[in-house]
mmCIF file of C-alpha atoms in Angstrom:
data_model
loop_
_atom_site.group_PDB
_atom_site.id
_atom_site.type_symbol
_atom_site.label_atom_id
_atom_site.label_comp_id
_atom_site.label_asym_id
_atom_site.label_seq_id
_atom_site.Cartn_x
_atom_site.Cartn_y
_atom_site.Cartn_z
ATOM 1 C CA MET F 3 -7.990 -27.544 -21.945
ATOM 2 C CA ARG F 4 -8.788 -23.921 -21.695
ATOM 3 C CA GLN F 5 -5.394 -23.208 -20.228
ATOM 4 C CA LEU F 6 -3.710 -25.049 -23.088
ATOM 5 C CA ARG F 7 -5.670 -23.069 -25.615
ATOM 6 C CA GLU F 8 -4.810 -19.784 -23.937
ATOM 7 C CA ILE F 9 -1.122 -20.641 -23.622
ATOM 8 C CA SER F 10 -1.088 -21.577 -27.317
ATOM 9 C CA LEU F 11 -2.680 -18.247 -28.166
ATOM 10 C CA ARG F 12 -0.012 -16.608 -26.036
ATOM 11 C CA ALA F 13 2.633 -18.384 -28.100
ATOM 12 C CA LEU F 14 0.929 -17.100 -31.231
ATOM 13 C CA ARG F 15 1.052 -13.581 -29.708
ATOM 14 C CA LYS F 16 -2.724 -13.389 -29.627
ATOM 15 C CA ARG F 17 -2.531 -12.889 -25.877
ATOM 16 C CA ARG F 18 -0.448 -10.511 -23.789
ATOM 17 C CA PRO F 19 0.608 -11.370 -20.242
ATOM 18 C CA TRP F 20 0.249 -9.030 -17.267
ATOM 19 C CA ARG F 21 1.128 -9.567 -13.646
ATOM 20 C CA VAL F 22 -1.342 -8.373 -11.024
ATOM 21 C CA SER F 23 0.063 -6.166 -8.302
ATOM 22 C CA GLY F 24 -2.062 -5.339 -5.270
ATOM 23 C CA ASP F 25 -5.263 -6.524 -3.615
ATOM 24 C CA SER F 26 -8.046 -4.414 -5.093
ATOM 25 C CA MET F 27 -9.344 -7.309 -7.230
ATOM 26 C CA VAL F 28 -9.490 -9.920 -4.475
ATOM 27 C CA PRO F 29 -10.909 -12.596 -4.530
ATOM 28 C CA ASP F 30 -10.691 -13.194 -8.297
ATOM 29 C CA TYR F 31 -7.225 -11.788 -8.837
ATOM 30 C CA LEU F 32 -4.580 -11.911 -6.151
ATOM 31 C CA ASP F 33 -1.329 -10.046 -5.817
ATOM 32 C CA GLY F 34 1.208 -11.705 -8.105
ATOM 33 C CA ASP F 35 -1.273 -13.542 -10.328
ATOM 34 C CA LEU F 36 -0.359 -13.931 -13.976
ATOM 35 C CA VAL F 37 -3.169 -13.084 -16.369
ATOM 36 C CA LEU F 38 -3.486 -13.203 -20.156
ATOM 37 C CA VAL F 39 -5.165 -10.410 -22.044
ATOM 38 C CA ASP F 40 -6.764 -10.464 -25.490
ATOM 39 C CA PRO F 41 -6.023 -7.071 -27.036
ATOM 40 C CA ALA F 42 -8.361 -7.666 -29.967
ATOM 41 C CA SER F 43 -11.421 -8.706 -28.025
ATOM 42 C CA GLU F 44 -14.561 -6.658 -27.633
ATOM 43 C CA ILE F 45 -15.280 -5.791 -24.037
ATOM 44 C CA SER F 46 -18.543 -5.862 -22.215
ATOM 45 C CA GLN F 47 -19.970 -5.233 -18.780
ATOM 46 C CA GLY F 48 -18.526 -7.553 -16.158
ATOM 47 C CA ASP F 49 -15.292 -8.263 -18.016
ATOM 48 C CA ALA F 50 -12.000 -7.874 -16.231
ATOM 49 C CA VAL F 51 -9.783 -5.611 -18.296
ATOM 50 C CA VAL F 52 -6.329 -4.076 -18.218
ATOM 51 C CA ALA F 53 -6.494 -0.336 -18.902
ATOM 52 C CA ARG F 54 -4.307 2.711 -18.698
ATOM 53 C CA HIS F 55 -4.905 4.847 -15.619
ATOM 54 C CA PRO F 56 -6.550 8.127 -16.730
ATOM 55 C CA PHE F 57 -3.802 10.312 -15.291
ATOM 56 C CA LYS F 58 -1.055 8.149 -13.848
ATOM 57 C CA ASN F 59 1.566 6.388 -15.849
ATOM 58 C CA VAL F 60 0.451 2.909 -14.809
ATOM 59 C CA GLU F 61 -1.776 0.161 -16.106
ATOM 60 C CA ILE F 62 -4.586 -1.119 -13.958
ATOM 61 C CA ILE F 63 -6.753 -4.212 -13.775
ATOM 62 C CA LYS F 64 -10.456 -3.562 -13.072
ATOM 63 C CA TYR F 65 -13.926 -4.774 -13.978
ATOM 64 C CA VAL F 66 -16.017 -3.028 -16.602
ATOM 65 C CA ALA F 67 -19.056 -1.561 -14.825
ATOM 66 C CA GLN F 68 -20.490 0.203 -17.843
ATOM 67 C CA ILE F 69 -19.574 1.347 -21.335
ATOM 68 C CA ASP F 70 -21.045 4.751 -22.064
ATOM 69 C CA ASP F 71 -22.343 5.964 -25.411
ATOM 70 C CA ASP F 72 -19.457 8.393 -25.786
ATOM 71 C CA ASP F 73 -16.988 5.452 -25.731
ATOM 72 C CA HIS F 74 -15.867 5.893 -22.169
ATOM 73 C CA VAL F 75 -15.615 2.981 -19.787
ATOM 74 C CA GLN F 76 -16.525 2.989 -16.121
ATOM 75 C CA LEU F 77 -14.256 0.708 -14.129
ATOM 76 C CA ARG F 78 -14.943 -0.931 -10.784
ATOM 77 C CA SER F 79 -12.990 -2.992 -8.313
ATOM 78 C CA PRO F 80 -14.148 -4.637 -5.096
ATOM 79 C CA GLN F 81 -11.524 -2.689 -3.143
ATOM 80 C CA GLY F 82 -9.411 0.377 -3.700
ATOM 81 C CA ASP F 83 -9.871 3.188 -6.172
ATOM 82 C CA ASP F 84 -11.901 2.875 -9.349
ATOM 83 C CA SER F 85 -13.811 5.168 -11.695
ATOM 84 C CA ARG F 86 -15.765 6.566 -8.768
ATOM 85 C CA GLN F 87 -12.510 8.224 -7.686
ATOM 86 C CA PHE F 88 -10.401 8.633 -10.815
ATOM 87 C CA GLY F 89 -13.176 8.993 -13.373
ATOM 88 C CA ARG F 90 -13.972 7.119 -16.552
ATOM 89 C CA VAL F 91 -11.340 5.985 -19.031
ATOM 90 C CA PRO F 92 -11.545 6.352 -22.834
ATOM 91 C CA ARG F 93 -12.318 3.042 -24.534
ATOM 92 C CA HIS F 94 -9.117 3.164 -26.600
ATOM 93 C CA THR F 95 -6.976 3.171 -23.437
ATOM 94 C CA VAL F 96 -8.311 -0.267 -22.486
ATOM 95 C CA ARG F 97 -5.529 -2.696 -23.400
ATOM 96 C CA GLY F 98 -7.832 -5.662 -23.631
ATOM 97 C CA ARG F 99 -9.973 -8.223 -21.899
ATOM 98 C CA VAL F 100 -8.532 -10.646 -19.379
ATOM 99 C CA THR F 101 -9.162 -14.111 -20.812
ATOM 100 C CA ILE F 102 -7.625 -16.244 -18.094
ATOM 101 C CA ASN F 103 -6.018 -16.017 -14.696
ATOM 102 C CA VAL F 104 -3.209 -18.494 -15.332
ATOM 103 C CA THR F 105 -2.048 -18.628 -11.721
ATOM 104 C CA ALA F 106 -5.546 -19.260 -10.351
ATOM 105 C CA HIS F 107 -6.149 -21.890 -13.017
ATOM 106 C CA ARG F 108 -2.981 -23.781 -12.166
ATOM 107 C CA ALA F 109 -3.691 -23.565 -8.469
ATOM 108 C CA GLY F 110 -7.290 -24.697 -8.979
ATOM 109 C CA ARG F 111 -8.600 -21.517 -7.378
ATOM 110 C CA ASN F 112 -12.149 -20.638 -8.290
ATOM 111 C CA ALA F 113 -11.235 -17.659 -10.367
ATOM 112 C CA VAL F 114 -14.076 -16.037 -12.219
ATOM 113 C CA ASN F 115 -13.132 -15.665 -15.860
ATOM 114 C CA ARG F 116 -16.132 -14.227 -17.534
ATOM 115 C CA MET E 918 2.948 -18.131 -7.781
ATOM 116 C CA SER E 919 4.857 -20.998 -9.391
ATOM 117 C CA MET E 920 8.519 -20.769 -10.288
ATOM 118 C CA ARG E 921 7.545 -20.595 -13.933
ATOM 119 C CA ASP E 922 5.291 -17.602 -13.317
ATOM 120 C CA ARG E 923 7.969 -15.969 -11.259
ATOM 121 C CA VAL E 924 10.590 -16.248 -13.977
ATOM 122 C CA GLN E 925 8.154 -15.117 -16.613
ATOM 123 C CA ALA E 926 7.054 -12.204 -14.464
ATOM 124 C CA MET E 927 10.628 -11.123 -13.898
ATOM 125 C CA PHE E 928 11.525 -10.895 -17.566
ATOM 126 C CA THR E 929 8.535 -10.245 -19.702
ATOM 127 C CA THR E 930 5.404 -9.314 -17.840
ATOM 128 C CA PRO E 931 4.202 -5.755 -17.374
ATOM 129 C CA VAL E 932 2.345 -4.955 -14.181
ATOM 130 C CA ALA E 933 -1.402 -4.344 -13.928
ATOM 131 C CA GLU E 934 -1.931 -2.319 -10.765
ATOM 132 C CA ALA E 935 -4.666 -3.441 -8.423
ATOM 133 C CA HIS E 936 -3.668 -1.147 -5.610
ATOM 134 C CA CYS E 937 -5.633 0.827 -3.152
ATOM 135 C CA ASP E 938 -4.600 4.409 -3.879
ATOM 136 C CA GLY E 939 -2.898 5.701 -0.733
ATOM 137 C CA PRO E 940 -5.239 6.196 2.206
ATOM 138 C CA CYS E 941 -8.260 5.001 0.222
ATOM 139 C CA GLY E 942 -9.588 8.434 -0.678
ATOM 140 C CA VAL E 943 -10.252 9.892 2.729
ATOM 141 C CA TYR E 944 -10.880 13.561 1.991
ATOM 142 C CA ASP E 945 -12.946 16.098 3.870
ATOM 143 C CA PRO E 946 -13.153 19.858 3.352
ATOM 144 C CA ALA E 947 -13.821 20.167 7.094
ATOM 145 C CA SER E 948 -10.099 20.568 7.771
ATOM 146 C CA ALA E 949 -9.975 23.581 5.437
ATOM 147 C CA ARG E 950 -13.071 24.991 7.115
ATOM 148 C CA VAL E 951 -11.534 24.785 10.612
ATOM 149 C CA THR E 952 -8.275 26.471 9.588
ATOM 150 C CA ALA E 953 -10.087 29.157 7.560
ATOM 151 C CA GLU E 954 -12.215 29.904 10.614
ATOM 152 C CA ALA E 955 -9.032 30.300 12.651
ATOM 153 C CA VAL E 956 -7.766 32.817 10.072
ATOM 154 C CA LEU E 957 -10.979 34.827 10.381
ATOM 155 C CA SER E 958 -10.893 34.656 14.156
ATOM 156 C CA MET E 959 -7.241 35.766 14.386
ATOM 157 C CA THR E 960 -7.871 38.632 11.959
ATOM 158 C CA LYS E 961 -10.725 39.897 14.142
ATOM 159 C CA LYS E 962 -8.665 39.524 17.299
ATOM 160 C CA MET E 963 -5.804 41.520 15.797
ATOM 161 C CA LEU E 964 -8.134 44.361 14.875
ATOM 162 C CA ASP E 965 -9.762 44.277 18.315
ATOM 163 C CA LEU E 966 -6.491 44.457 20.206
ATOM 164 C CA HIS E 967 -5.818 47.977 21.467
ATOM 165 C CA VAL E 968 -2.399 49.586 21.780
ATOM 166 C CA PRO E 969 -1.555 50.335 25.415
ATOM 167 C CA GLU E 970 -1.861 53.886 26.595
ATOM 168 C CA GLY E 971 1.321 55.525 27.860
ATOM 169 C CA SER E 972 4.719 53.914 27.805
ATOM 170 C CA ASP E 973 4.492 51.177 30.368
ATOM 171 C CA ASP E 974 7.126 48.629 29.313
ATOM 172 C CA ALA E 975 5.256 45.613 30.641
ATOM 173 C CA ALA E 976 2.007 46.647 28.932
ATOM 174 C CA TRP E 977 3.806 47.142 25.619
ATOM 175 C CA ALA E 978 5.634 43.845 25.960
ATOM 176 C CA SER E 979 2.355 42.097 26.594
ATOM 177 C CA TYR E 980 0.682 43.878 23.676
ATOM 178 C CA LEU E 981 3.473 43.042 21.232
ATOM 179 C CA ASN E 982 3.604 39.497 22.472
ATOM 180 C CA THR E 983 -0.134 38.978 21.977
ATOM 181 C CA MET E 984 -0.162 40.702 18.591
ATOM 182 C CA SER E 985 2.798 38.602 17.403
ATOM 183 C CA ARG E 986 1.104 35.432 18.512
ATOM 184 C CA PHE E 987 -2.106 36.337 16.678
ATOM 185 C CA ALA E 988 -0.105 37.149 13.547
ATOM 186 C CA ALA E 989 1.898 33.927 13.774
ATOM 187 C CA ILE E 990 -1.232 31.805 14.198
ATOM 188 C CA LYS E 991 -2.991 33.613 11.336
ATOM 189 C CA GLU E 992 0.038 32.995 9.127
ATOM 190 C CA GLU E 993 0.216 29.318 10.022
ATOM 191 C CA GLN E 994 -3.518 28.646 9.699
ATOM 192 C CA ALA E 995 -3.743 30.420 6.337
ATOM 193 C CA GLU E 996 -0.864 28.312 5.036
ATOM 194 C CA SER E 997 -2.568 25.207 6.360
ATOM 195 C CA THR E 998 -5.852 26.211 4.680
ATOM 196 C CA LYS E 999 -4.003 26.629 1.407
ATOM 197 C CA HIS E 1000 -2.498 23.160 1.778
ATOM 198 C CA GLU E 1001 -5.860 21.538 2.568
ATOM 199 C CA ILE E 1002 -7.487 23.246 -0.416
ATOM 200 C CA LEU E 1003 -4.653 22.207 -2.744
ATOM 201 C CA VAL E 1004 -4.989 18.581 -1.640
ATOM 202 C CA LEU E 1005 -8.694 18.592 -2.536
ATOM 203 C CA TRP E 1006 -8.006 20.343 -5.819
ATOM 204 C CA THR E 1007 -5.128 18.161 -6.992
ATOM 205 C CA ASP E 1008 -5.917 14.812 -5.372
ATOM 206 C CA TYR E 1009 -9.668 14.537 -4.925
ATOM 207 C CA PHE E 1010 -11.171 16.430 -7.844
ATOM 208 C CA LYS E 1011 -10.720 14.768 -11.226
ATOM 209 C CA PRO E 1012 -11.005 15.980 -14.823
ATOM 210 C CA ASP E 1013 -14.487 14.454 -14.957
ATOM 211 C CA HIS E 1014 -15.735 16.796 -12.252
ATOM 212 C CA LEU E 1015 -15.181 19.732 -14.586
ATOM 213 C CA GLU E 1016 -18.272 18.715 -16.509
ATOM 214 C CA ALA E 1017 -20.482 19.185 -13.477
ATOM 215 C CA TYR E 1018 -18.509 22.150 -12.103
ATOM 216 C CA PRO E 1019 -17.147 24.274 -14.946
ATOM 217 C CA ASP E 1020 -15.993 26.913 -12.420
ATOM 218 C CA LEU E 1021 -14.029 24.357 -10.378
ATOM 219 C CA HIS E 1022 -10.576 25.673 -11.265
ATOM 220 C CA ASP E 1023 -11.630 29.257 -10.762
ATOM 221 C CA THR E 1024 -13.120 28.462 -7.355
ATOM 222 C CA PHE E 1025 -9.958 26.756 -6.144
ATOM 223 C CA TRP E 1026 -7.690 29.395 -7.604
ATOM 224 C CA THR E 1027 -9.678 32.140 -5.894
ATOM 225 C CA ALA E 1028 -9.662 30.238 -2.609
ATOM 226 C CA THR E 1029 -5.885 29.710 -2.599
ATOM 227 C CA LYS E 1030 -5.293 33.356 -3.588
ATOM 228 C CA LEU E 1031 -7.434 34.399 -0.616
ATOM 229 C CA CYS E 1032 -5.219 32.287 1.654
ATOM 230 C CA SER E 1033 -2.279 34.420 0.552
ATOM 231 C CA LYS E 1034 -4.235 37.651 0.905
ATOM 232 C CA THR E 1035 -5.355 36.856 4.446
ATOM 233 C CA LYS E 1036 -1.779 35.966 5.331
ATOM 234 C CA GLN E 1037 -0.293 39.199 4.000
ATOM 235 C CA ASN E 1038 -2.965 41.528 5.385
ATOM 236 C CA VAL E 1039 -5.217 42.011 8.380
ATOM 237 C CA ASP E 1040 -8.336 41.986 6.265
ATOM 238 C CA VAL E 1041 -11.680 40.821 7.687
ATOM 239 C CA GLU E 1042 -13.335 41.114 4.317
ATOM 240 C CA ALA E 1043 -10.762 38.792 2.706
ATOM 241 C CA ALA E 1044 -11.102 36.352 5.617
ATOM 242 C CA ASN E 1045 -14.888 36.295 5.108
ATOM 243 C CA GLU E 1046 -14.383 35.761 1.384
ATOM 244 C CA LEU E 1047 -12.067 32.868 2.192
ATOM 245 C CA MET E 1048 -14.792 31.325 4.357
ATOM 246 C CA ALA E 1049 -17.275 31.746 1.501
ATOM 247 C CA SER E 1050 -14.843 30.068 -0.910
ATOM 248 C CA VAL E 1051 -14.307 27.132 1.424
ATOM 249 C CA GLU E 1052 -18.083 26.827 1.807
ATOM 250 C CA LYS E 1053 -18.417 26.679 -1.983
ATOM 251 C CA ILE E 1054 -15.773 23.939 -2.094
ATOM 252 C CA HIS E 1055 -17.583 22.107 0.722
ATOM 253 C CA LYS E 1056 -20.819 22.133 -1.309
ATOM 254 C CA MET E 1057 -19.089 21.041 -4.506
ATOM 255 C CA PHE E 1058 -17.235 18.260 -2.694
ATOM 256 C CA TRP E 1059 -20.226 16.688 -0.958
ATOM 257 C CA GLU E 1060 -22.459 17.112 -3.977
ATOM 258 C CA SER E 1061 -19.892 15.223 -6.068
ATOM 259 C CA LYS E 1062 -20.183 12.364 -3.580
ATOM 260 C CA ASN E 1063 -23.986 12.555 -3.639
ATOM 261 C CA ARG E 1064 -24.062 13.340 0.039
ATOM 262 C CA ASP E 1065 -25.970 16.026 1.818
ATOM 263 C CA VAL E 1066 -23.602 17.386 4.452
ATOM 264 C CA ALA E 1067 -24.518 20.626 6.194
ATOM 265 C CA TRP E 1068 -22.074 23.515 6.433
ATOM 266 C CA VAL E 1069 -21.637 24.048 10.155
ATOM 267 C CA PRO E 1070 -18.916 26.490 11.253
ATOM 268 C CA ALA E 1071 -17.422 25.904 14.698
ATOM 269 C CA VAL E 1072 -17.868 29.552 15.614
ATOM 270 C CA GLY E 1073 -21.508 30.564 15.297
#
């Protein structure tokens, strides 16, 4: 049901798709997974988000570890680089909250979609 | 990934990177310390080497050979120190670190300039200053990682 709802929202352009590349978010998000992102949603600690890298021209998928008072977000991932290496990112460079891992949902994987 | 995902991914979907960044952030100012020590050591050796008395060809050949080798090693190690320092500056340290270390850029700039100075000259003072700069970077680096790592030069 949830998948249907999300796909409908995608059709209504309320969700934007991203494809995961790499293994830093294993086990919740695997290389090649398709995720949907809500650009309008508030974000909170624990959410998976897509954000712009602070100094590379790429977009990254990470968890929100903390939102600081000065509107900067600390990102974490189980593997690989995160804010501990590349620093915090400004809140406005967060593209949105990941609402569903479509691939994991279809495959019946136990994806955590907070 | 299903065929549907694959097709969708190919045409419409931007990529969200979840990559490990290169060699997973393995940095250590120790490599700069070792090469800077070599620069200091070679500088001292060059100044300690005495010109042969008289005009014995073999003695002069040996002297010039040794002096050239010291100079070549000093040159190479200073260049290597500069490279190691630049890697820390450009790859490890991030804009955020400037808050904690407002003199970060100045420290690195001074350190790399000293690499050039020790290359061009036979200057013990500059070589000692280079060591002091690398020590400052060492402290900054480990402090930024919340680790207490002692500064231990190989040559006591």
